[in-house]
Coordinates of C-alpha atoms in Angstrom, one line a residue:
Chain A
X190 CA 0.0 0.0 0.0
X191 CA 1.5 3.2 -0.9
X192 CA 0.3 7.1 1.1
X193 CA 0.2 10.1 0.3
X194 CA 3.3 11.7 1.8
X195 CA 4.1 15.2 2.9
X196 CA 7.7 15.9 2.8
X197 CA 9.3 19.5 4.5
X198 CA 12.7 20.2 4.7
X199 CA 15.0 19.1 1.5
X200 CA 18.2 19.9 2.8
X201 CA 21.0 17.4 2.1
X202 CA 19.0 14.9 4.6
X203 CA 15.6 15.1 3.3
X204 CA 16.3 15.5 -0.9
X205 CA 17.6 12.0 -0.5
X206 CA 14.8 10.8 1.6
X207 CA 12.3 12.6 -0.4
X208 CA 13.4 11.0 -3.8
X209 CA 14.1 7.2 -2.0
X210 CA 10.0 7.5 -1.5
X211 CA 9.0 8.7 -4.3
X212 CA 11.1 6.0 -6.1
X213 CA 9.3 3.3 -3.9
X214 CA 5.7 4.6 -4.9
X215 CA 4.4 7.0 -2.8
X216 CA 3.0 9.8 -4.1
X217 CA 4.6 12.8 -2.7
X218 CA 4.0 16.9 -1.7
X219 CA 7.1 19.2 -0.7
X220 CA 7.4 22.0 0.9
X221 CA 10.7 24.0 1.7
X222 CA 11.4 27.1 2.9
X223 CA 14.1 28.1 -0.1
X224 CA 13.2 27.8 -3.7
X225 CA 16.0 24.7 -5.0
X226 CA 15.1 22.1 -2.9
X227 CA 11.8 22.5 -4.0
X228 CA 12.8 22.4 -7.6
X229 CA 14.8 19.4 -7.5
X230 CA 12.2 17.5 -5.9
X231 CA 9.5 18.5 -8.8
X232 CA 12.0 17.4 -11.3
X233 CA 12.2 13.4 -9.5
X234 CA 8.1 13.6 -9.4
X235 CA 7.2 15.5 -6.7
X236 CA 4.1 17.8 -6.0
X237 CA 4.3 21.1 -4.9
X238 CA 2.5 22.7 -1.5
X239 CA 2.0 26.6 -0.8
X240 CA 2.7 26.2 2.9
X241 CA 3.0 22.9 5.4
X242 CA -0.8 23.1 6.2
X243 CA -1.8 22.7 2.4
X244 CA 1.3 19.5 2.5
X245 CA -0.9 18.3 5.6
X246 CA -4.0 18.7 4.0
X247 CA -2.8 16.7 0.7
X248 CA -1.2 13.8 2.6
X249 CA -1.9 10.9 5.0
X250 CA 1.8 11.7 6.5
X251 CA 4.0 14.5 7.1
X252 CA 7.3 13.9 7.6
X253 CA 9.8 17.4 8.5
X254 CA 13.1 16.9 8.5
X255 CA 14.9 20.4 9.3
X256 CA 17.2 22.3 11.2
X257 CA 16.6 22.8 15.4
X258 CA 13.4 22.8 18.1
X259 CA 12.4 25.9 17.1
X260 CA 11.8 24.8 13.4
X261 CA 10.2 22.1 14.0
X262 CA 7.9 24.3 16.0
X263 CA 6.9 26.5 13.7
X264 CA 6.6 24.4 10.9
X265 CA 4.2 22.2 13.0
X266 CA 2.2 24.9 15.5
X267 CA 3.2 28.1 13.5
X268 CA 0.9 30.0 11.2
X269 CA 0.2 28.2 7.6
X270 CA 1.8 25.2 10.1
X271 CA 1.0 21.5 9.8
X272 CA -1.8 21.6 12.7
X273 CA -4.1 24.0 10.6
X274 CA -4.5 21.4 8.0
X275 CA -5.3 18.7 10.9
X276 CA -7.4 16.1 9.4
X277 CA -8.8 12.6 10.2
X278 CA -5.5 10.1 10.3
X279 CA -3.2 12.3 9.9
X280 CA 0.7 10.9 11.4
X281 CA 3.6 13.6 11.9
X282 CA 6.8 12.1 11.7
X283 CA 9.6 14.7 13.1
X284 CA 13.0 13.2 11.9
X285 CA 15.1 16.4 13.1
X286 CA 17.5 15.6 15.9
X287 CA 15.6 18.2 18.3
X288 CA 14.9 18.4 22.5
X289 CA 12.9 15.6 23.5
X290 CA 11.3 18.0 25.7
X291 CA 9.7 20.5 23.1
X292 CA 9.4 17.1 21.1
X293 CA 6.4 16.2 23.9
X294 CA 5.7 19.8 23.9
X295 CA 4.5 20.2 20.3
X296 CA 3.3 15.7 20.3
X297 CA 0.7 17.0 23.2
X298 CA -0.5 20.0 21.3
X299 CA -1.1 18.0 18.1
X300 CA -2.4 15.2 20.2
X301 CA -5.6 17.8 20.8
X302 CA -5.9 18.7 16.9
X303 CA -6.0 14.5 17.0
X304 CA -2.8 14.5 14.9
X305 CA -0.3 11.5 16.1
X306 CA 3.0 12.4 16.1
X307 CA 5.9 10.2 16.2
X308 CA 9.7 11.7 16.4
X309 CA 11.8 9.6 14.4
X310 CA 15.4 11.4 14.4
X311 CA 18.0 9.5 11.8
X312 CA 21.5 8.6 12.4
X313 CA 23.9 7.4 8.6
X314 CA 24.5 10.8 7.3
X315 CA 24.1 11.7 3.5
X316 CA 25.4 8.2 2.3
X317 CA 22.6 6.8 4.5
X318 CA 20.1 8.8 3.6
X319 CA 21.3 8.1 -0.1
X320 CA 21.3 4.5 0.1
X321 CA 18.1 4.2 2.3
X322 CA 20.3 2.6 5.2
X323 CA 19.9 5.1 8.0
X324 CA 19.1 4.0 11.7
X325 CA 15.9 5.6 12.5
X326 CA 14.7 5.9 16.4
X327 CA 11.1 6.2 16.9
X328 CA 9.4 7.5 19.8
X329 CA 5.8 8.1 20.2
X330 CA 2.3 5.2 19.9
X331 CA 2.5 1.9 18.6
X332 CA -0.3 2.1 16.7
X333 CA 1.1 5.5 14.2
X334 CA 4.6 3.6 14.7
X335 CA 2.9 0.4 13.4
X336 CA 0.9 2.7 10.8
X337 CA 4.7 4.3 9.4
X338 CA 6.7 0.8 9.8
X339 CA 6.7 0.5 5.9
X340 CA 8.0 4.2 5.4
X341 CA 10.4 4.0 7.8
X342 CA 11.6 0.9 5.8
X343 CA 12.2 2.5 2.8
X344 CA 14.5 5.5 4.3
X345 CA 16.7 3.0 6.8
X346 CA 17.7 -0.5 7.4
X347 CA 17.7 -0.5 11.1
X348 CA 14.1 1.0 12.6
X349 CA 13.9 0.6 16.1
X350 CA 11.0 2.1 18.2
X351 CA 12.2 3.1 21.2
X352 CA 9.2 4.1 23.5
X353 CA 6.8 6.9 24.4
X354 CA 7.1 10.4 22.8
X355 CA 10.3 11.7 22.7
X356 CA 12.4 8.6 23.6
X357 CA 13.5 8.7 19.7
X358 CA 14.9 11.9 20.8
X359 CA 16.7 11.1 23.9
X360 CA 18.2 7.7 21.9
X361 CA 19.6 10.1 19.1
X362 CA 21.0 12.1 22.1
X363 CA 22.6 9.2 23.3
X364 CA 23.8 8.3 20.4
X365 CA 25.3 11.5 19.5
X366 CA 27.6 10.8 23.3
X367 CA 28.5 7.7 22.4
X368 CA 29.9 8.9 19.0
X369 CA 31.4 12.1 20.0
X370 CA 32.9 11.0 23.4
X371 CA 34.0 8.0 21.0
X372 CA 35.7 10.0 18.8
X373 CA 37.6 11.8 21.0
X374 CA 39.0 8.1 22.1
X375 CA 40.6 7.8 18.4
X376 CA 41.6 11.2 18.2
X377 CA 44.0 10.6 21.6
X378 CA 45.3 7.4 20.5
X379 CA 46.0 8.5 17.1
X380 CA 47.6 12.0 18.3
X381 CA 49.7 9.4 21.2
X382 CA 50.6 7.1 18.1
X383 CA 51.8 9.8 16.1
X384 CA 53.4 12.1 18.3
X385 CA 55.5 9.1 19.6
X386 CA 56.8 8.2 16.6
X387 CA 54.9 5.0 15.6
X388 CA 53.5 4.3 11.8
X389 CA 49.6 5.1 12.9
X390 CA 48.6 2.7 10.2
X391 CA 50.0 -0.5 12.1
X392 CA 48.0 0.9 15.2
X393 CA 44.8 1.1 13.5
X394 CA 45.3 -2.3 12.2
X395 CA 45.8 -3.7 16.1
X396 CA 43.7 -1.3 18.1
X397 CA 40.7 -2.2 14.8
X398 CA 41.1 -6.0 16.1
X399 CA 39.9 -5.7 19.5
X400 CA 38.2 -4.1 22.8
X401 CA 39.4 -0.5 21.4
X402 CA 37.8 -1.1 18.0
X403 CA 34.5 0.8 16.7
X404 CA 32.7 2.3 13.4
X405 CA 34.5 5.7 14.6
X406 CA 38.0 4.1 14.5
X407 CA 37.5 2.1 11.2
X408 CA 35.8 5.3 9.4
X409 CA 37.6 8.6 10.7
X410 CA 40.7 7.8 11.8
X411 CA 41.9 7.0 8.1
X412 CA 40.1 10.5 7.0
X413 CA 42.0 12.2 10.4
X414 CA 45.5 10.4 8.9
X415 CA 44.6 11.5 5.5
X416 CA 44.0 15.1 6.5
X417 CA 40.8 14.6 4.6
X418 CA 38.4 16.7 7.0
X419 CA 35.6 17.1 4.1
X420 CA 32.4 17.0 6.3
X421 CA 30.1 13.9 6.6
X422 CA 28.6 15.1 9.1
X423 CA 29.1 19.1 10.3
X424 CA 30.8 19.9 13.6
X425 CA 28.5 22.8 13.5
X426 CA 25.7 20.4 13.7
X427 CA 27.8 17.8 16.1
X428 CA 27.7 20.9 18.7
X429 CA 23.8 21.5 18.1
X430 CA 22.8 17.8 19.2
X431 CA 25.6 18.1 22.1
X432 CA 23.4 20.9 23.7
X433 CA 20.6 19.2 23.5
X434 CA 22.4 15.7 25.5
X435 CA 23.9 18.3 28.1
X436 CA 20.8 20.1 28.3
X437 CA 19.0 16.8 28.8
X438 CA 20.9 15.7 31.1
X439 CA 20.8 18.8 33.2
X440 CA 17.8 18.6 33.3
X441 CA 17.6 15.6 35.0
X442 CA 20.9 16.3 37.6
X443 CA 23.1 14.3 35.3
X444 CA 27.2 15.7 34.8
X445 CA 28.3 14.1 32.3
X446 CA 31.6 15.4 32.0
X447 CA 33.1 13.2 28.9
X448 CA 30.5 14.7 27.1
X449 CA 31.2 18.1 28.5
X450 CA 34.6 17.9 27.4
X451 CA 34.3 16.9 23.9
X452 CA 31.7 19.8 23.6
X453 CA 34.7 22.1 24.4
X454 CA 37.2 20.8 22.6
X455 CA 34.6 20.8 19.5
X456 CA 34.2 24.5 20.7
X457 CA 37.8 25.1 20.1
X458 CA 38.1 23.6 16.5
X459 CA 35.0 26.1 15.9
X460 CA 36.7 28.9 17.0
X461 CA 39.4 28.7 14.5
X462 CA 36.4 29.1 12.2
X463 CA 36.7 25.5 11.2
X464 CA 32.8 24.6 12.5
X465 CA 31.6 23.5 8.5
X466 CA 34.6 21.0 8.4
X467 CA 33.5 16.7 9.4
X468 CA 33.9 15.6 13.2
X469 CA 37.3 14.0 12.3
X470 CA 38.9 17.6 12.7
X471 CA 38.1 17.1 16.4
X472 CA 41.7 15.9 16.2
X473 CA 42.6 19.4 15.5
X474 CA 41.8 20.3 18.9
X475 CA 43.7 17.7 20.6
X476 CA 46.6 18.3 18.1
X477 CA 46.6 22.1 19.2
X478 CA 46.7 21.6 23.0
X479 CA 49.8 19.8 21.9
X480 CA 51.4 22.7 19.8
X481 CA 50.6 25.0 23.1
X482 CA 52.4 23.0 25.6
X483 CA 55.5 22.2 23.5
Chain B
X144 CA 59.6 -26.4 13.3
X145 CA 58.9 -26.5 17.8
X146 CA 61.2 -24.4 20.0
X147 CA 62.6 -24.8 23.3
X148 CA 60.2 -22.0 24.9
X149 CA 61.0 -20.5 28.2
X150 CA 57.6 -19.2 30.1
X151 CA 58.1 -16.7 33.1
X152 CA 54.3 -15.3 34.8
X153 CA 51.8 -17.9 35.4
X154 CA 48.8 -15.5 36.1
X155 CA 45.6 -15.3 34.2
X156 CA 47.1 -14.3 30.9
X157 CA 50.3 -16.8 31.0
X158 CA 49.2 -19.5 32.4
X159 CA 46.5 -20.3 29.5
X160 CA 48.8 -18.8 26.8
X161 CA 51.8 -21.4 28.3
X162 CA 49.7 -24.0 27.9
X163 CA 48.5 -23.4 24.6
X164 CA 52.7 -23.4 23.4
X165 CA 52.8 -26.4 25.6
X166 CA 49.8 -27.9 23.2
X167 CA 51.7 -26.8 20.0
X168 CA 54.5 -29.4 20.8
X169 CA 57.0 -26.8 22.5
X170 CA 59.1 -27.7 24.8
X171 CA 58.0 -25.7 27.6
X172 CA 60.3 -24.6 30.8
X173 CA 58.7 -22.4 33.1
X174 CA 59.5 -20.1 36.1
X175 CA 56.9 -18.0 38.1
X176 CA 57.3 -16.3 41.3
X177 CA 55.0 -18.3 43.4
X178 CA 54.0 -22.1 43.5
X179 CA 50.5 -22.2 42.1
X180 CA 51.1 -21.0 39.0
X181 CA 54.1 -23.3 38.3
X182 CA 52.6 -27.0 39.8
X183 CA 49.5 -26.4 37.2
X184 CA 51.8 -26.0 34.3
X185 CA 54.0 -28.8 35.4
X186 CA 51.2 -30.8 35.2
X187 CA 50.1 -29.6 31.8
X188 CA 54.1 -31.2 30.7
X189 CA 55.7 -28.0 31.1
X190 CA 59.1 -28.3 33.6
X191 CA 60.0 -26.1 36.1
X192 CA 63.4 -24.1 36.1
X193 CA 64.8 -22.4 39.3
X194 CA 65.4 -19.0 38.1
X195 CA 64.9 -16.8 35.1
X196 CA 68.4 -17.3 34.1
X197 CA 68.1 -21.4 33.9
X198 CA 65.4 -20.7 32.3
X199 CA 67.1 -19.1 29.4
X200 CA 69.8 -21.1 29.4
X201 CA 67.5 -24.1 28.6
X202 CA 65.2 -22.4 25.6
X203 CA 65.9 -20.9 22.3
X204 CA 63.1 -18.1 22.8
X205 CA 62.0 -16.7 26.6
X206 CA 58.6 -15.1 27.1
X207 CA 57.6 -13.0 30.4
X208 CA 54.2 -11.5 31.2
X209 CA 54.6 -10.3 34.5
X210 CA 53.5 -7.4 36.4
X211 CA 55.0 -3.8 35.5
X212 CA 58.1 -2.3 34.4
X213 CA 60.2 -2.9 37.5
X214 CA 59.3 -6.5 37.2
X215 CA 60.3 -7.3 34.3
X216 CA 63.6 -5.4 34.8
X217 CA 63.8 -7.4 37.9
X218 CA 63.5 -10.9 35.8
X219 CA 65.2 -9.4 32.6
X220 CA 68.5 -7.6 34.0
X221 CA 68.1 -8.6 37.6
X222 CA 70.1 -11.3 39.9
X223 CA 69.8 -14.5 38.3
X224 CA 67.9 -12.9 35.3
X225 CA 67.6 -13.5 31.7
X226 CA 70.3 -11.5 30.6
X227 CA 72.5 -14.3 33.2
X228 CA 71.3 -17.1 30.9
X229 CA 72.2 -15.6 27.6
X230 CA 73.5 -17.6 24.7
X231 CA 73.8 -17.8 21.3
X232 CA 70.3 -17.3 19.2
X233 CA 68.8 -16.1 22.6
X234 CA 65.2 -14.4 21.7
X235 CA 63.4 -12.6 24.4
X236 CA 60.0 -11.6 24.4
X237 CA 58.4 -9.7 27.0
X238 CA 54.5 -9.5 26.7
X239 CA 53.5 -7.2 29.9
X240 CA 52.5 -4.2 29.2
X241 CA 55.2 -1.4 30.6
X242 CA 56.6 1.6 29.7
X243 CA 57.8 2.2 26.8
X244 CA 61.1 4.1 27.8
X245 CA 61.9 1.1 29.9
X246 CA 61.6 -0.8 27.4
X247 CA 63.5 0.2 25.5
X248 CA 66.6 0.7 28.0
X249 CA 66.0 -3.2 28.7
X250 CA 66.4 -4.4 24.8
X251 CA 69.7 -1.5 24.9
X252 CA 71.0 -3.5 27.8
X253 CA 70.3 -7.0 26.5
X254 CA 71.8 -6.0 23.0
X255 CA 75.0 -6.0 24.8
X256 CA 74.7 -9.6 25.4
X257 CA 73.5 -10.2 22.4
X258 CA 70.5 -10.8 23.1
X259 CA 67.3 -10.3 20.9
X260 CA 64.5 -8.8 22.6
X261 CA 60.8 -7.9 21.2
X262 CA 57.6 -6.1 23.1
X263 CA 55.2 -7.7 22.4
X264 CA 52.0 -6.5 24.8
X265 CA 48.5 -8.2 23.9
X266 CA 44.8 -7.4 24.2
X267 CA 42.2 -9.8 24.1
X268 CA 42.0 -10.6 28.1
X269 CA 41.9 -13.9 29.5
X270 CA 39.2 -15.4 27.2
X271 CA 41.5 -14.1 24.5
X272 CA 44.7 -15.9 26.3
X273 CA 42.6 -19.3 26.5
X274 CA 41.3 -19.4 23.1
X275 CA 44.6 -18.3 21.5
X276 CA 42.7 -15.5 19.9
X277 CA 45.1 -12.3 21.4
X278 CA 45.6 -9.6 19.4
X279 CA 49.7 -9.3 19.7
X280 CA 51.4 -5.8 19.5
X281 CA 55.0 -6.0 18.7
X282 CA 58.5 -4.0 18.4
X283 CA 61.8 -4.5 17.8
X284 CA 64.0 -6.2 14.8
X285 CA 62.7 -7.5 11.5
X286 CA 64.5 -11.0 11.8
X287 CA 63.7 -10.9 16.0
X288 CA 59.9 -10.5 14.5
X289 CA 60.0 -13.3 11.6
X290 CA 61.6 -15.5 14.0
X291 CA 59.2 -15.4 16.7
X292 CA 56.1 -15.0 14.1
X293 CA 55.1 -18.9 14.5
X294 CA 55.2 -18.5 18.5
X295 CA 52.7 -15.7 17.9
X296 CA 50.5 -17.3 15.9
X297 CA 49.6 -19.6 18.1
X298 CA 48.6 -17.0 20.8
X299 CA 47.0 -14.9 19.4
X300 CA 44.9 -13.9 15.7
X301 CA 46.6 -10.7 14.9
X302 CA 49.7 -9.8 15.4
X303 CA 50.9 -6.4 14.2
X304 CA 54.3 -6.0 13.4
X305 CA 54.3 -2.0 14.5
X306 CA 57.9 -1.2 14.6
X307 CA 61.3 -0.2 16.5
X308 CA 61.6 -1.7 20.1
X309 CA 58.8 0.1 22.2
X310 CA 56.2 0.3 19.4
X311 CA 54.3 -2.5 20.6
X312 CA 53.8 -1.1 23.7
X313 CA 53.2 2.4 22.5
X314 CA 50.5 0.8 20.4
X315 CA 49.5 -1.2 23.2
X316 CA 49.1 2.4 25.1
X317 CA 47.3 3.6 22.4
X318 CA 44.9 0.9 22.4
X319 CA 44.0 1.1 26.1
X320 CA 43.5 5.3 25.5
X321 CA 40.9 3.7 23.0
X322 CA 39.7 1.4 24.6
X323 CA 39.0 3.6 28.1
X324 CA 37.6 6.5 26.6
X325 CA 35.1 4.4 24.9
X326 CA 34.0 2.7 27.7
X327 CA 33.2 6.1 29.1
X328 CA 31.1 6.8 25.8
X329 CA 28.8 4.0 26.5
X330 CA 29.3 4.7 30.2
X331 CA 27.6 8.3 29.8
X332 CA 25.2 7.4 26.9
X333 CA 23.5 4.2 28.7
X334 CA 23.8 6.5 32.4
X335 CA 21.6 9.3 30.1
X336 CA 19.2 7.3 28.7
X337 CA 18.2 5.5 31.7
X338 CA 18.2 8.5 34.0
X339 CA 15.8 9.9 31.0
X340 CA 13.1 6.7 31.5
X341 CA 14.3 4.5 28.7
X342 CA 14.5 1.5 27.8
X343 CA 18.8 1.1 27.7
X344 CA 18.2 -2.4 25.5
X345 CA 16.8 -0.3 22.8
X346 CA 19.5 2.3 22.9
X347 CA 22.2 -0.3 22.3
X348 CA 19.7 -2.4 19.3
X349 CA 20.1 1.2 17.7
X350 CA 23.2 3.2 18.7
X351 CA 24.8 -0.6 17.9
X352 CA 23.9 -0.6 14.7
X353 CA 25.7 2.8 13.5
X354 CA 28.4 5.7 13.8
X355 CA 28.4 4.9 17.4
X356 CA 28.9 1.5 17.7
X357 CA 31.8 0.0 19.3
X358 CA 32.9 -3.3 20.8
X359 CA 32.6 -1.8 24.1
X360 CA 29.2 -0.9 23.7
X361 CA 28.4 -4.0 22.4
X362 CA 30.5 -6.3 24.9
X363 CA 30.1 -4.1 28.2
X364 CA 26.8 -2.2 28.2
X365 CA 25.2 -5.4 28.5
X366 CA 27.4 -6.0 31.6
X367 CA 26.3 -2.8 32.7
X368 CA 22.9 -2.9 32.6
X369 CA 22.6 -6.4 34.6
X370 CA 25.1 -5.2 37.5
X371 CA 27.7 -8.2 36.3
X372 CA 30.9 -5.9 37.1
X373 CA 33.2 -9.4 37.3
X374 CA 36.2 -8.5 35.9
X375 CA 37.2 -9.4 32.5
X376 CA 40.2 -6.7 33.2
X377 CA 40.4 -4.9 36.3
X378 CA 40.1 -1.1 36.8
X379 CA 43.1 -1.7 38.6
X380 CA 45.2 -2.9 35.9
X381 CA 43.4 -0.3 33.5
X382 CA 44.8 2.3 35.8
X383 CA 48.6 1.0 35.5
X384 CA 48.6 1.1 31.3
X385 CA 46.8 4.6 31.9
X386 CA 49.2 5.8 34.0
X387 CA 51.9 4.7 31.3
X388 CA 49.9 6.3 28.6
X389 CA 49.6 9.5 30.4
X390 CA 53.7 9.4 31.2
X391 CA 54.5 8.4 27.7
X392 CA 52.0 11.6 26.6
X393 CA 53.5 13.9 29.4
X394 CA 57.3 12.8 28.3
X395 CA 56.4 14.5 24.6
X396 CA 54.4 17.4 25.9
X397 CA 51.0 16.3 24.5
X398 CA 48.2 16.9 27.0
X399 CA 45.5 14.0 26.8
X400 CA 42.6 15.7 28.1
X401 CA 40.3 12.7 28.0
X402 CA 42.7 9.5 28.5
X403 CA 43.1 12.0 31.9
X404 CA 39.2 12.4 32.9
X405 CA 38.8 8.5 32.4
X406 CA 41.8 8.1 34.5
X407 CA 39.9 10.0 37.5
X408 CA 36.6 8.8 36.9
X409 CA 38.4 5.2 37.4
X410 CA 40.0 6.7 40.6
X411 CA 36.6 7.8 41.8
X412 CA 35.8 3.6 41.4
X413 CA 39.0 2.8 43.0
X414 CA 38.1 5.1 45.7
X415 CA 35.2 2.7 46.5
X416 CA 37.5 -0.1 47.2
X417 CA 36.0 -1.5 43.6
X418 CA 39.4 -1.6 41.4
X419 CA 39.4 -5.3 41.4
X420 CA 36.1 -5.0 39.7
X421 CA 36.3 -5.0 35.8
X422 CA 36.4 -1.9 33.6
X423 CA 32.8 -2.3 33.1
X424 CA 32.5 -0.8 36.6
X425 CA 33.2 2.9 35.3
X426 CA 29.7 3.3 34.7
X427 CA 29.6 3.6 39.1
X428 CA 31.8 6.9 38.5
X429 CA 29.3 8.5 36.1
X430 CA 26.3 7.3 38.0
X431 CA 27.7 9.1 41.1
X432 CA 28.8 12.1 39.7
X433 CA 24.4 12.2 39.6
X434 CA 23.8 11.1 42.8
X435 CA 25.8 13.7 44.2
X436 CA 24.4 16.4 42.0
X437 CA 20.4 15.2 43.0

């Protein structure tokens, strides 16, 4: 069975995702706040909205996939938003990477209109969203994740719902610590290897076999050694998701200071106006602490 | 071809790795510095020697694993040490892992007497020693290396050739920098998403199955989660090779913010009289960083 889809934000996420469902059937409406996304996504097959109500109105799902909370917000509560055209079965799917806390916020308000609402953040990057292989965490009913189960498994290859409203959310968030803090673990033992003299390919070859071995190792340590810091995903956009896990956690008394620290030393790489470069430049940071002390 | 071997450290790592030589065919003579440890090898066909320098007189290659770097000075260079049973062809492998530096002051000494010495430090733990599936870290010589590959091969699955005497263990460093800051990634993701209300299994079905995967997240959150904190490495022994890392770092002014704040998170576990607990056990340092903060 193939929906009517409403599709906002075709940034270099959601042009991907937009075009993998098209391919597989469903028949599609965009809406985007600048002009070229828009136009690409008519040229692949897709219909044209004036505003996200009208995309609601047309569709038996919206899915938004844009930039932070308050986007979301607007785009789903705002004027012209996806609650004023509310109709009978209408599902919101929110695949940003926002606070799980305005996530319950705006999944109550639509919850009145009788709009479910399930956040479904993505982790894979480009390639994933590309190749239709992203990791998708869904929080929010059974029932509307039951209802989307066949979208969700033409945009990724691992779906996993992960509770109540906003638990998709607080999974991203979690998985945005492990990577980072992760990361920073390669960064240190590469920097260590290098700095003391030993070929860093050998140690990524023993240190890839065993306990100290992960995707961040196998995948950024090469780009780190290659000085190939081309973004596949954005520090910029690494720091955005950071604030919401520390912001999280705050709320609920939790220091987490690994987390903490990788958030400053992302800070510094940033303020050498390096912020649009991949997370691999995070060795930049430790590289310069070096170049201060010595 | 089988050679005379020469096994010094009977603990959880060398006793199963001696036997596994013994297994092979070698001819195994062993030395340890308390009973136990030698009447269970003696009864797997090894023989006993009285002193690390018989025992090098009476093999072609001698491997410790002992403690930390004044041990195996003290077995190497020490009265009735290796160096005092050197001969002809002598090979000498020491697989603890110690300080680099020393290290390499020990292969300086024994090149005097013409003896061939190789750091070879493994990861893999003791499931890794008994299965004969370590991964092997080595430095020193070329011909030292091919000579001692077969010996290798049947310890361990990898073995990484990574360069001059002290690489291995400067890898093996790097690898436990890896490996600890890591283990706080999972530590402070898991810790956030069950102080947030969910469910930590599906966390780890999805942050397993992308950028943030890692083998410790898939290896010890599990352990975390069901409170099994029996050691499959200690804290305490973590805290020695961290301790090295941090030296080696300090000794070529580079500043290891991270490798540091695992390093006292640990200590805050230590604190607790829990160091003999494994490394899994770090997640108690993030978890009361909360408690104190509620």
């Amino acid at each position: 069975m193939t929906d009517r889809i409403g599709f906002i934000g075709l940034g270099i996420m959601g042009r991907p995702m937009a075009r993998n469902l098209i391919k597989a059937g469903h028949q599609t409406t965009v809406w985007n706040r600048s002009r070229p996304g828009i136009e690409a996504l008519i040229a692949d097959g897709a219909e044209e909205a004036a505003n996200p109500a009208e995309v609601a109105r047309r569709s038996d799902l919206v899915i938004t996939i844009v930039g932070d909370s308050p986007d979301v917000e607007e785009v789903a509560l705002g004027p012209n938003g996806i609650i004023e055209g509310a109709h009978e079965g209408l599902v919101y799917i929110d695949m940003s990477t926002i606070s799980p806390e305005v996530t319950r916020r705006i999944s109550d308000r639509l919850s009145e209109a009788n709009v479910a609402m399930l956040d479904a953040p993505v982790s894979g990057g480009d390639q994933g969203a590309i190749q239709g292989t992203l990791s998708i965490m869904v929080g929010g009913k059974d029932a509307a994740f039951e209802r989307c189960r066949p979208v969700f498994e033409v945009l990724g290859k691992k779906v996993v719902h992960c509770g109540s409203s906003g638990s998709g959310q607080v999974v991203k968030l979690c998985n945005q610590v492990a990577v980072s803090l992760t990361n920073l673990a390669v960064c240190e033992a590469l920097t260590l290897c290098r700095k003391a003299g030993v070929d860093p390919e050998r140690m990524i070859e023993a240190v890839g076999a065993g306990a100290g071995s992960s995707w961040q190792l196998l995948n950024l340590a090469p780009k780190m050694l290659a000085r190939d810091f081309a973004p596949g995903f954005k520090i910029d956009h690494q720091q955005k998701d950071l604030r919401h896990a520390l912001a999280t956690a705050e709320a609920i008394d939790l220091p987490l200071t690994g987390t903490s620290l990788v958030h400053q030393l992302f800070a510094a790489v940033q303020a050498e106006g390096l912020g649009g470069e991949g997370t691999q430049a995070l060795v930049k940071a430790v590289e310069k602490l070096a170049a201060l002390k010595a």
